[in-house]
Short mmCIF file of C-alpha atoms and ligand atoms in Angstrom, two decimals:
data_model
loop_
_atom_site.label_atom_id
_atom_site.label_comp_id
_atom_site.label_asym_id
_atom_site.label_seq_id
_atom_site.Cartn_x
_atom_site.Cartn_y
_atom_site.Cartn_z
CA UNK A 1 25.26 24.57 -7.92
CA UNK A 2 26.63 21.32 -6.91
CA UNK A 3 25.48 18.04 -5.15
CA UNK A 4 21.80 18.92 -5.21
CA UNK A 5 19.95 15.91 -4.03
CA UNK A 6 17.92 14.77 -6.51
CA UNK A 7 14.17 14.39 -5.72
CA UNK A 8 11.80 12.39 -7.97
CA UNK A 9 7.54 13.43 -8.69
CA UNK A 10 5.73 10.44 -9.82
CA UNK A 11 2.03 10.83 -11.50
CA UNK A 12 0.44 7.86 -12.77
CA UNK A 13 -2.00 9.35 -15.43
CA UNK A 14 -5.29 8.06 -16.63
CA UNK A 15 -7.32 10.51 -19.33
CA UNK A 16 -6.13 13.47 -17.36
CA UNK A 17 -5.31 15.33 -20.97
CA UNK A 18 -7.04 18.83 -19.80
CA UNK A 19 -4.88 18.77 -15.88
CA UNK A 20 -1.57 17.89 -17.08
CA UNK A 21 -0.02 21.12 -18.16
CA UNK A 22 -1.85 22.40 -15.07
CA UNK A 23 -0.05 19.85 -12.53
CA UNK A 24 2.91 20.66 -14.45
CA UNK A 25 2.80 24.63 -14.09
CA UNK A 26 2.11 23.77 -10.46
CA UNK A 27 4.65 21.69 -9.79
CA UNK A 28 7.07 23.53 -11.25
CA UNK A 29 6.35 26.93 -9.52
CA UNK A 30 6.56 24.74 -6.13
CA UNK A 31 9.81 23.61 -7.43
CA UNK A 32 11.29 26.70 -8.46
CA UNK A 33 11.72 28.03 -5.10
CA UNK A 34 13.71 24.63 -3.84
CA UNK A 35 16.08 24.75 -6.87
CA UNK A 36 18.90 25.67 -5.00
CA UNK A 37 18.59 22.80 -2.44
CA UNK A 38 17.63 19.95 -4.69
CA UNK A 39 17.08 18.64 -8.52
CA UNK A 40 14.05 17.16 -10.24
CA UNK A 41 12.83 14.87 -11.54
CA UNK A 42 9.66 14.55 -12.62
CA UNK A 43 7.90 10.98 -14.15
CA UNK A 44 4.54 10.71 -15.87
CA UNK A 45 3.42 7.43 -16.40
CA UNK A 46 0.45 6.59 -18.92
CA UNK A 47 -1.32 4.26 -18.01
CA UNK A 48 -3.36 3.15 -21.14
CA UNK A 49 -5.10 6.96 -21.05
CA UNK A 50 -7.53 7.11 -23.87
CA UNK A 51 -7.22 11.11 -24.73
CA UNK A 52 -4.39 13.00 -25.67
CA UNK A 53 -2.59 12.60 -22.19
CA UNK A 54 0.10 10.93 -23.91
CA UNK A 55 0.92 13.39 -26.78
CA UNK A 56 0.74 15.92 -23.89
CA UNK A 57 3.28 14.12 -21.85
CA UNK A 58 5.29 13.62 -24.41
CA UNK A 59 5.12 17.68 -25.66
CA UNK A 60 5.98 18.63 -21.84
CA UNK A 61 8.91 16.03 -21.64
CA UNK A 62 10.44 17.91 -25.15
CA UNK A 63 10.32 21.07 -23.85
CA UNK A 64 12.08 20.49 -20.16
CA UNK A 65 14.93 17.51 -19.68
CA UNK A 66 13.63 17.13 -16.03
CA UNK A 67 10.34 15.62 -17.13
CA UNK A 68 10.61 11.34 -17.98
CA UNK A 69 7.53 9.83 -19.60
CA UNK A 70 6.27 6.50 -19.93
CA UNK A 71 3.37 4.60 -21.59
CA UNK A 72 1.87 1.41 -20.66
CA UNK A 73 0.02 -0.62 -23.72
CA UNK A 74 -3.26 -0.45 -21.80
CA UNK A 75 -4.66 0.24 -18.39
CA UNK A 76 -2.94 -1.47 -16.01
CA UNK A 77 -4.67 0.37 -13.04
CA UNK A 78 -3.68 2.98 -10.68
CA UNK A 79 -1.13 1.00 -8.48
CA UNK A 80 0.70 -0.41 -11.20
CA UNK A 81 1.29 2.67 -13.15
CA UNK A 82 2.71 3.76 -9.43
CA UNK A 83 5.04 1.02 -9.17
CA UNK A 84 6.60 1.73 -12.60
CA UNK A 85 7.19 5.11 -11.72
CA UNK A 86 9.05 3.98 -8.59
CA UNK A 87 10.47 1.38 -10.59
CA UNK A 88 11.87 4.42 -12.73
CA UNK A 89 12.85 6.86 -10.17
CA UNK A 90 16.03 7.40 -8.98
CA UNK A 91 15.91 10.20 -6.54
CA UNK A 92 17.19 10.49 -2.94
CA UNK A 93 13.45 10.49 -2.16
CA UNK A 94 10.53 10.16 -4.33
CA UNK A 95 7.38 11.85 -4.05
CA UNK A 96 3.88 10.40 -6.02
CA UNK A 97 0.57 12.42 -6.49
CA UNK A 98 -2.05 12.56 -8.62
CA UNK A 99 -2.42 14.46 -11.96
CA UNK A 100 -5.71 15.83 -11.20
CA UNK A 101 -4.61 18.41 -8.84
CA UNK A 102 -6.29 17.11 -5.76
CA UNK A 103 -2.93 16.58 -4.23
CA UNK A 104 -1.75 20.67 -3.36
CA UNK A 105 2.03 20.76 -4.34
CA UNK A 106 2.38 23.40 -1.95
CA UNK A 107 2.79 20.59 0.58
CA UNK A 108 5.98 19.70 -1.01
CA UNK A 109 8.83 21.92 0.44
CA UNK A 110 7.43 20.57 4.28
CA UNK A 111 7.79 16.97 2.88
CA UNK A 112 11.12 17.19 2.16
CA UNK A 113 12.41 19.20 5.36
CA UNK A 114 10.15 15.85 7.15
CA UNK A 115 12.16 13.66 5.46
CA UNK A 116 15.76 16.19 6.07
CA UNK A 117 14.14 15.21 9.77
CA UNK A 118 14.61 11.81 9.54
CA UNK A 119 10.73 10.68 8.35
CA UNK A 120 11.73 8.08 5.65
CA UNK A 121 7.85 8.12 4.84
CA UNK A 122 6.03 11.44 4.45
CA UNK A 123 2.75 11.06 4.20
CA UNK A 124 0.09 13.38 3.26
CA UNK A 125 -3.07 13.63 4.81
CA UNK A 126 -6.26 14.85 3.86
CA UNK A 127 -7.53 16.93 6.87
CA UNK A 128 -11.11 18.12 4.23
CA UNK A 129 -12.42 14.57 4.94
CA UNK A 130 -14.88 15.93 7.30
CA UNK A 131 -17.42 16.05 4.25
CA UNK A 132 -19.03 12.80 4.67
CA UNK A 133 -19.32 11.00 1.58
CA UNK A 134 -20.39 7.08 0.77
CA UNK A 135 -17.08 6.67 -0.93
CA UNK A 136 -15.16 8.42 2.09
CA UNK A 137 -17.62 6.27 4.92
CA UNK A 138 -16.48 3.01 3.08
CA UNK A 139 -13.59 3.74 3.10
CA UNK A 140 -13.30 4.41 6.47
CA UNK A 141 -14.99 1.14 7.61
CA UNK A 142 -12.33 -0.77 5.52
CA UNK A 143 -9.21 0.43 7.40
CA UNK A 144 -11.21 -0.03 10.37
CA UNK A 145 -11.11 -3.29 9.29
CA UNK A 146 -7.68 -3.59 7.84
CA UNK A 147 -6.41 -2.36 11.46
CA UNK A 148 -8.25 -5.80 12.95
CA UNK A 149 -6.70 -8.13 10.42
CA UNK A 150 -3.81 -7.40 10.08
CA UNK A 151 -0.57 -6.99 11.54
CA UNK A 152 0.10 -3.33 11.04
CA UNK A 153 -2.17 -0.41 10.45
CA UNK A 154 -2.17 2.06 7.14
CA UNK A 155 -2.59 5.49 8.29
CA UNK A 156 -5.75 7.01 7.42
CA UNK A 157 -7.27 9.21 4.46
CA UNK A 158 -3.71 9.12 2.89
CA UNK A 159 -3.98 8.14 -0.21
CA UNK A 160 -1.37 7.90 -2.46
CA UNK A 161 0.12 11.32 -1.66
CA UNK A 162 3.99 10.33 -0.08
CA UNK A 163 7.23 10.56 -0.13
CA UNK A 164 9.26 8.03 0.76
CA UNK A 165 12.94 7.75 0.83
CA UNK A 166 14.90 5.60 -1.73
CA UNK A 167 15.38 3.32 0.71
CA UNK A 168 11.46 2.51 1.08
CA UNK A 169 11.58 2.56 -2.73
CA UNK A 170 14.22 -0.17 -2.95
CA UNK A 171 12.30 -2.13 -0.64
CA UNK A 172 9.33 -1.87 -2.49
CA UNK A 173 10.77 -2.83 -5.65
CA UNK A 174 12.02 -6.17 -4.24
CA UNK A 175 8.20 -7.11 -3.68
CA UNK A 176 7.00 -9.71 -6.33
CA UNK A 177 3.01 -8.87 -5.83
CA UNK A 178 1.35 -9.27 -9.15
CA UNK A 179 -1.50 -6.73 -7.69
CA UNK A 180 0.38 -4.24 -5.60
CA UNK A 181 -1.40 -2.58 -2.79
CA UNK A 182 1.17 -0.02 -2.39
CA UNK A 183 -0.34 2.47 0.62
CA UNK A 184 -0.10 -1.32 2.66
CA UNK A 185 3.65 -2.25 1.27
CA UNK A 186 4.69 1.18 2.47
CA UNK A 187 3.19 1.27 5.83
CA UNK A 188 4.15 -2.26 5.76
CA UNK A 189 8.39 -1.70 5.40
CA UNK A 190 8.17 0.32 9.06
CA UNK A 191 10.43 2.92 8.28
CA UNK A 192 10.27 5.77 10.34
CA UNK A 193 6.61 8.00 9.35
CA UNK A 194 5.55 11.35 9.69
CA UNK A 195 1.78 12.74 8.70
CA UNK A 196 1.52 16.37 7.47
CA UNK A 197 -2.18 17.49 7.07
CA UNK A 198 -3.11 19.13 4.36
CA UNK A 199 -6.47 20.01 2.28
CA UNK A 200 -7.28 17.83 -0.90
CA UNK A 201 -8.85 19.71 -3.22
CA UNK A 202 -11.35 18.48 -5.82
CA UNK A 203 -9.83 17.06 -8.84
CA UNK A 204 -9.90 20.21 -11.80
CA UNK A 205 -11.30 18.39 -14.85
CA UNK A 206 -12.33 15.00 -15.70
CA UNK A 207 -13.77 12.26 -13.55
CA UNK A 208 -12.21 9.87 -11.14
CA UNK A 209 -10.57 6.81 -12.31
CA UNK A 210 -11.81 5.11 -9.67
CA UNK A 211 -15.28 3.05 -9.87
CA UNK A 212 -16.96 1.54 -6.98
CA UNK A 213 -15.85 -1.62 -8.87
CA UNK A 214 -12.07 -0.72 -9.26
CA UNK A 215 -12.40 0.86 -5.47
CA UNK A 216 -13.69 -2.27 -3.69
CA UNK A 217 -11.35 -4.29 -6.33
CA UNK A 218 -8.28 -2.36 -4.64
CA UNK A 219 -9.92 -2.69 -0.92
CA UNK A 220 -9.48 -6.54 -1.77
CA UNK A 221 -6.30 -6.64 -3.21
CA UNK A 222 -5.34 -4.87 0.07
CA UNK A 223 -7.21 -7.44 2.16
CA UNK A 224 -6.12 -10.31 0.37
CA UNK A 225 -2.33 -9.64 0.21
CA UNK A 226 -1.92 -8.80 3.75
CA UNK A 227 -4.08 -10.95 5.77
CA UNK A 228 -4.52 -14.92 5.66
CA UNK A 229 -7.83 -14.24 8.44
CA UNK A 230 -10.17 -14.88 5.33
CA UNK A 231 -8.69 -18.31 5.29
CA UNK A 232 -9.48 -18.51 8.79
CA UNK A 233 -13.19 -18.54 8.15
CA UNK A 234 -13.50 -22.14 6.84
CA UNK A 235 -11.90 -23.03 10.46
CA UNK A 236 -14.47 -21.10 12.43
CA UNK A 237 -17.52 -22.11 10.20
CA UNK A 238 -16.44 -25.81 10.83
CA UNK A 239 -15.13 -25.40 14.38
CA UNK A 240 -18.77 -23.85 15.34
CA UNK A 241 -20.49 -27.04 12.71
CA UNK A 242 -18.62 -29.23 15.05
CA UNK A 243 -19.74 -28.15 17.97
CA UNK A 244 -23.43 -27.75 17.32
CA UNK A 245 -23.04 -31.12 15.68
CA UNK A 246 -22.01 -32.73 18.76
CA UNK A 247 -24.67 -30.84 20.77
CA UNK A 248 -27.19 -32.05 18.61
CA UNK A 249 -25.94 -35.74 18.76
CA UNK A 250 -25.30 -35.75 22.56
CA UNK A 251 -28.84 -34.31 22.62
CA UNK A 252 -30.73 -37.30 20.98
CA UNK A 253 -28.37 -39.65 22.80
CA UNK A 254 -29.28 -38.47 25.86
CA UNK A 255 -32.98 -38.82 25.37
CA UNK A 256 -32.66 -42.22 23.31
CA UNK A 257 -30.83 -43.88 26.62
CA UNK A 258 -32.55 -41.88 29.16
CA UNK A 259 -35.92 -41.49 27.90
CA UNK A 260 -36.82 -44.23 25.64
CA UNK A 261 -37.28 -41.67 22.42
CA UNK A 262 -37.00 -43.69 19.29
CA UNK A 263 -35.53 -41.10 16.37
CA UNK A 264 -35.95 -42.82 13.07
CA UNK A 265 -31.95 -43.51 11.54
CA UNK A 266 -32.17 -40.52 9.37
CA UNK A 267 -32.19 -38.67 12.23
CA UNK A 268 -28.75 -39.65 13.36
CA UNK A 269 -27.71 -39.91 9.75
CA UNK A 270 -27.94 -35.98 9.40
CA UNK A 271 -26.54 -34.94 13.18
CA UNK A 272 -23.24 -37.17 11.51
CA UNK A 273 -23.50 -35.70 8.55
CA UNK A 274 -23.75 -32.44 10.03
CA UNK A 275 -20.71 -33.30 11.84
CA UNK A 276 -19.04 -34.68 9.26
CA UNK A 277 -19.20 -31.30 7.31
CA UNK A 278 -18.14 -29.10 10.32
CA UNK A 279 -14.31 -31.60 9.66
CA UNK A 280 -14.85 -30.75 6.04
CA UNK A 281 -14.28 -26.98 6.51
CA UNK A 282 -11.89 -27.93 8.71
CA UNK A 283 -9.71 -29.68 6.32
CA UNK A 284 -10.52 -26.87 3.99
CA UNK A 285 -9.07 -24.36 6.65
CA UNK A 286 -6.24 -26.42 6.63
CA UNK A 287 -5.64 -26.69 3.43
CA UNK A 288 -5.86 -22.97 2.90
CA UNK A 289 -3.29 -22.32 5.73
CA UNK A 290 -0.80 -24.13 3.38
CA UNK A 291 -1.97 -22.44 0.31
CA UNK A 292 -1.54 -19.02 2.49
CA UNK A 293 1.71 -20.07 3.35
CA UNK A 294 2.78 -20.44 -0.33
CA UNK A 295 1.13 -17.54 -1.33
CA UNK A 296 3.38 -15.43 0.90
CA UNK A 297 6.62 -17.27 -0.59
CA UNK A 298 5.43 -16.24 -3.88
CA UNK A 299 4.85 -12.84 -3.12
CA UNK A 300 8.80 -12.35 -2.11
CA UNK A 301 8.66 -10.29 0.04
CA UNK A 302 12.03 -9.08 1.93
CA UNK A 303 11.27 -11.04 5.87
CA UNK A 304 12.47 -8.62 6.96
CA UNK A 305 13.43 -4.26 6.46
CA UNK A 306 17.22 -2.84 7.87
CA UNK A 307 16.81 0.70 9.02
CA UNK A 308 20.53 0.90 9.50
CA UNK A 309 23.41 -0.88 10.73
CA UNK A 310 25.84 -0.44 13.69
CA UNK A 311 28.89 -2.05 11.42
CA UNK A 312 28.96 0.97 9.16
CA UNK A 313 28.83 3.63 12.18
CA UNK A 314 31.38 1.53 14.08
CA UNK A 315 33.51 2.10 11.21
CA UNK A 316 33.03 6.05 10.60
CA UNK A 317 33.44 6.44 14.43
CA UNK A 318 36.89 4.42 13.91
CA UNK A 319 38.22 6.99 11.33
CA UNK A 320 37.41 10.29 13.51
CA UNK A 321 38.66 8.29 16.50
CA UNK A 322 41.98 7.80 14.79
CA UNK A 323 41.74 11.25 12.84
CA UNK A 324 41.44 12.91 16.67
CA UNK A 325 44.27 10.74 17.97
CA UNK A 326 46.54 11.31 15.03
CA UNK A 327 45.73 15.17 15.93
CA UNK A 328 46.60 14.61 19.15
CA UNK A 329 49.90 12.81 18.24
CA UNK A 330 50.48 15.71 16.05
CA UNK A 331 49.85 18.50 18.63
CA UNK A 332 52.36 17.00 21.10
N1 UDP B 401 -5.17 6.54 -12.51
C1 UDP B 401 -4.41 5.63 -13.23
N2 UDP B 401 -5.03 4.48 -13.66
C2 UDP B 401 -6.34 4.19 -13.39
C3 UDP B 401 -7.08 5.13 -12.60
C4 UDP B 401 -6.45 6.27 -12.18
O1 UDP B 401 -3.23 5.85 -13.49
O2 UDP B 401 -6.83 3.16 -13.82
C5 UDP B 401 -4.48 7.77 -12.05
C6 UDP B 401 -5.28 9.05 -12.23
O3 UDP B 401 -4.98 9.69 -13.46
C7 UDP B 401 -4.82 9.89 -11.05
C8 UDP B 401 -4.52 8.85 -9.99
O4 UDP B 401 -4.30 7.63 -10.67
O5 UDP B 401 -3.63 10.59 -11.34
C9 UDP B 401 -5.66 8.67 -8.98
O6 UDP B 401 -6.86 8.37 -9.65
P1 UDP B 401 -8.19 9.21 -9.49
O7 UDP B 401 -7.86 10.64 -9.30
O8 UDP B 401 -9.06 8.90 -10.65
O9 UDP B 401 -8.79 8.59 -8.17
P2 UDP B 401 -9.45 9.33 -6.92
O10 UDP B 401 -8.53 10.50 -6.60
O11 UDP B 401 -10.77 9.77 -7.37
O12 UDP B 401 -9.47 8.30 -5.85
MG1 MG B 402 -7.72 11.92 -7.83
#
């Protein structure tokens, strides 16, 4: 068996000591049946798990030299235990699910022949979300949202259930975001896509990771590193300040000259005031358009994502044109 592309599994774990072996044994009978097309890999990464996850990991790693493992000091949160396994992988393509056994490996042989297509981003999508759910309706409302404020959408009901090729992966890891939002980096590099739908199934034991807290945390994160528009409030609030303001103050004007109405001077004291505050917010704006603008330096991201490059095909179309012309040559 030689040249088998290698193709890299990352879980990010979290107290998930009773799925593991089960993901595993999953996994691996999904595997089996691709052995002759491709290698493994497969990376757990511990992210501060307070059960025996670890000593499982590590007991499942021992016993087969596909399996990696690694262990953060504490919980550093879903996405970050994500990164590090992309940070780790080194496959042609690199698929991450959870270790609960909501995400169906089964799906895994039609990611890969999407991505032998040419989708450099497989994701996975969850076609059960018809069951209507608080957690699935907020959700919902905040890519609604996402769509409006930013500059690309994030497909929905994804999760983290991918593959992307190790060209997304290298262009991920040149991101510098301290709280990666990594279903918006991905969507974000605009590399080819496909969506397969599959059924999530509930997770086997345990109980989510995810709080309302750490959820809405992770809807923010999202917000916050791709959109400056919350900035942008502080210049509506003023601009509309302003305006009122000025209403207001043309108002009493008006009926001071015109009408002989006498307002007592704290009466113009607060419609300048007013106004006054409406270029405060404005100044505010302004000052977080440069902070935004900063903010995105420091994040690092690449300005911009090759696909490909018409230098490199030039030069592989060179060497079969002169191949065919030195056959040519050759056959007269
Ligand atoms: N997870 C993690 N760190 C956390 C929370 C979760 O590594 O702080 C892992 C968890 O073990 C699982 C995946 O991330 O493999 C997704 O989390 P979970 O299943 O709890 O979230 P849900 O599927 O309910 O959104
Ligand atoms: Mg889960």
């Amino acid at each position: 068996m030689m040249n088998r592309e290698l193709i890299s599994i990352v879980l990010p774990v979290f107290n998930e000591s009773k799925n593991l072996q089960l993901v595993y044994n999953e996994i691996l009978k999904v595997i089996k049946n691709l052995e002759h097309r491709y290698s493994f890999e497969i990376i757990f990464v511990n992210d501060g798990s307070m059960d025996d996850s670890w000593k499982i990991i590590q007991e499942i790693a021992f016993s087969d030299d596909r399996v990696r493992g690694f262990s953060f000091t504490r919980n550093f949160g879903h996405q970050l235990a994500l990164m590090a396994g992309y940070d780790h992988a080194s496959g042609a393509a690199i698929i991450s699910m959870d270790a609960d056994l909501q995400h169906p490996p089964h799906i895994i042989p039609s990611m890969l022949d999407a991505w032998k297509n040419g989708a450099m981003i497989v994701y996975a999508k969850n076609s059960t979300i018809g069951r209507s759910s608080l957690k699935s309706a907020a959700s919902d409302f905040f890519y609604r949202f996402f769509d409006k404020i930013s500059t690309f959408s994030i497909p929905k009901h994804v999760q983290d259930f991918r593959l992307i090729d190790q060209k997304v992966c290298q262009a991920l890891r040149q991101f510098n975001e301290r709280s990666p939002y990594l279903r918006g980096m991905v969507a974000w590099t605009g590399f080819p896509s496909k969506v397969l739908e599959v059924d999530f199934k509930q997770r086997a034991y345990g109980k989510s990771g995810y709080s309302w807290v750490k959820m809405i945390r992770l809807a923010f994160d999202g917000i916050t590193s791709f959109s400056l528009v919350p900035l942008r409030i502080a210049f509506y609030l003023g601009l509309l300040i302003i305006f009122t303001g000025i209403g207001m103050f043309t108002y009493i004007t008006i009926d001071a000259v015109f009408f002989d109405v006498r307002y007592p001077l704290f009466k113009w004291l607060v419609t300048l005031i007013y106004i006054c505050i409406g270029l405060l917010f404005s100044l505010i704006w302004l000052l977080g358009e440069y902070t935004g603008r900063i903010y995105e330096l420091v994040q690092c991201r690449p300005r911009y994502v090759l696909l490909d490059s018409v230098s490199e095909c030039k030069q592989t179309q060179f060497i079969s044109l002169r191949h065919s012309v030195e056959a040519r040559d050759k056959a007269l």
